C-alpha positions in Angstrom: 75.1 90.9 88.5 77.5 88.0 88.0 80.9 87.8 89.7 84.3 87.3 87.5 85.5 83.7 87.4 89.4 84.1 88.0 89.4 82.4 84.0 88.3 85.7 82.9 89.9 87.8 85.3 93.6 85.9 84.0 92.0 85.5 79.9 92.3 89.7 80.6 95.3 89.8 81.9 96.6 88.0 78.8 94.9 89.5 76.9 96.3 93.0 77.9 99.5 92.3 77.8 99.9 90.6 74.4 98.0 94.3 74.3 101.0 96.4 76.0 103.2 93.6 74.5 105.2 95.6 71.6 106.2 98.4 74.1 107.8 95.7 76.0 110.1 94.6 72.5 110.6 98.5 71.9 112.1 98.9 75.3 114.5 96.4 75.5 115.5 97.9 72.1 116.4 101.2 72.3 117.8 100.0 75.9 120.3 98.5 73.2 121.7 102.4 72.7 122.0 103.8 75.0 121.7 104.6 78.6 119.3 107.8 77.8 117.3 106.1 75.6 116.9 103.0 78.8 115.8 105.7 80.4 113.8 107.6 78.2 112.0 103.6 77.3 112.3 102.4 81.7 109.7 105.7 82.1 107.1 104.9 78.7 106.8 102.4 79.8 105.9 101.8 82.7 104.5 104.8 82.9 101.9 103.7 79.5 101.2 100.6 81.5 99.6 102.4 84.4 97.7 105.5 82.2 97.0 102.2 80.0 94.9 100.5 82.7 93.7 104.3 84.6 92.4 105.5 81.9 90.7 102.9 80.5 88.3 101.5 83.6 87.5 105.7 84.5 87.0 106.2 81.2 84.7 103.0 80.3 85.1 100.7 83.1 87.2 98.0 80.8 90.7 97.7 79.6 90.7 96.0 76.3 91.0 92.3 78.1 87.8 93.1 80.2 85.8 94.1 76.9 87.2 90.7 75.2 86.0 88.8 78.0 82.3 90.5 78.7 83.8 92.1 82.1 83.5 95.6 83.7 84.6 97.2 87.3 81.1 98.6 88.9 81.2 99.7 92.4 79.3 97.6 94.6 76.4 99.7 94.0 76.6 98.4 90.6 77.4 101.7 88.9 80.1 102.9 86.5 83.0 103.8 88.2 85.1 107.0 87.9 88.4 108.5 88.1 88.9 107.9 91.7 88.0 104.2 91.9 90.5 103.7 88.9 93.0 105.6 90.8 92.6 103.8 93.8 91.9 100.1 92.2 95.3 101.3 90.7 97.1 103.2 93.6 99.6 100.1 94.8 100.7 99.6 91.5 101.5 102.4 91.1 103.6 102.6 94.7 104.8 99.3 93.3 105.7 100.3 89.8 106.9 104.3 91.2 109.4 102.6 93.0 110.9 99.6 91.0 110.9 102.0 88.2 112.9 104.2 91.0 115.3 101.4 91.2 116.0 100.9 87.4 116.3 104.6 87.0 119.5 104.6 89.7 120.8 100.9 87.9 120.9 103.2 85.0 121.9 106.4 85.9 125.0 104.6 88.6 126.2 102.3 85.4 129.4 103.6 82.9 128.5 104.1 79.8 131.3 101.7 78.7 130.3 99.1 80.5 126.6 99.5 79.1 127.7 100.0 75.2 128.2 96.9 73.5 126.5 94.9 74.8 123.9 92.4 74.5 120.3 92.9 76.1 121.3 89.0 78.9 124.9 91.3 79.8 123.0 94.3 80.0 120.8 93.5 83.0 123.5 91.3 84.2 125.9 94.2 84.9 122.0 96.8 85.7 121.7 94.0 89.3 125.6 95.3 90.0 124.1 98.7 90.6 120.4 98.6 91.6 119.7 99.6 94.4 119.3 96.3 97.7 116.2 98.1 98.5 114.5 96.9 95.5 114.6 93.2 96.8 112.0 94.4 98.9 110.4 96.2 97.3 109.8 93.0 95.0 109.2 90.6 97.9 106.7 92.8 99.1 104.3 93.3 95.6 104.6 89.7 95.7 103.3 89.4 99.0 100.3 92.1 97.3 100.0 89.5 94.5 99.2 86.1 96.5 97.1 88.4 98.9 94.9 89.5 96.5 94.0 86.3 94.5 93.8 84.8 97.8 91.2 87.5 98.5 89.1 86.8 95.0 88.9 83.0 96.0 87.6 83.5 99.4 85.2 86.2 99.3 81.1 85.6 97.3 82.1 88.1 95.2 85.4 87.6 93.9 87.1 91.1 94.5 90.4 91.3 94.5 92.6 93.6 97.2 92.5 96.2 95.4 88.5 96.4 94.6 88.4 96.4 98.4 89.8 100.2 98.3 88.6 101.2 95.5 84.6 100.3 97.2 84.2 98.5 93.1 84.3 94.9 92.2 84.5 93.3 88.8 81.3 91.6 87.4 79.7 90.5 83.8 79.8 93.3 81.1 76.7 92.2 80.2 74.7 93.6 83.7 76.1 96.8 84.1 76.3 100.5 82.5 78.6 100.6 79.7 79.2 104.5 80.9 79.7 106.4 84.0 77.3 108.6 86.0 78.6 111.4 86.9 83.1 112.0 87.1 83.9 111.0 90.6 
């Protein structure tokens, strides 16, 4: 089995980000209309990013980005992963996304409509920072530590596994050497 390189994983991530970036643009546009549109778009975009990765990994073992760069997530045995591994791989990301989303929703619910209306994107973000709970900065710090530790793990083990790979018992391998569909859903 050929293990993924940092460059291929980064390429896959960038392709996935570009694929989903119109959702971010839509969120920015929708947030300019009202607080309720901002809340709805924030929730939908956060959920879409998570669902995209979990679904694609569970069904195909790869996102669109991984497919383009010819990578696939598999079990350590080389078998295709299922829902369990996909959810485990994304579990920490889901936790950080949920906490960040909660902080954003608290800020959006607290800001007076008069302060929100008629502002441009930068002014809106500045005003929202005033209402964002203080604990959210700790979430951002922990999230940053998680991603740095995961990157270090990628570089220090022979299978190039990140922390979420260790949690799920998975490895990212060259797609040409692994099955294309999950075996039994687990």
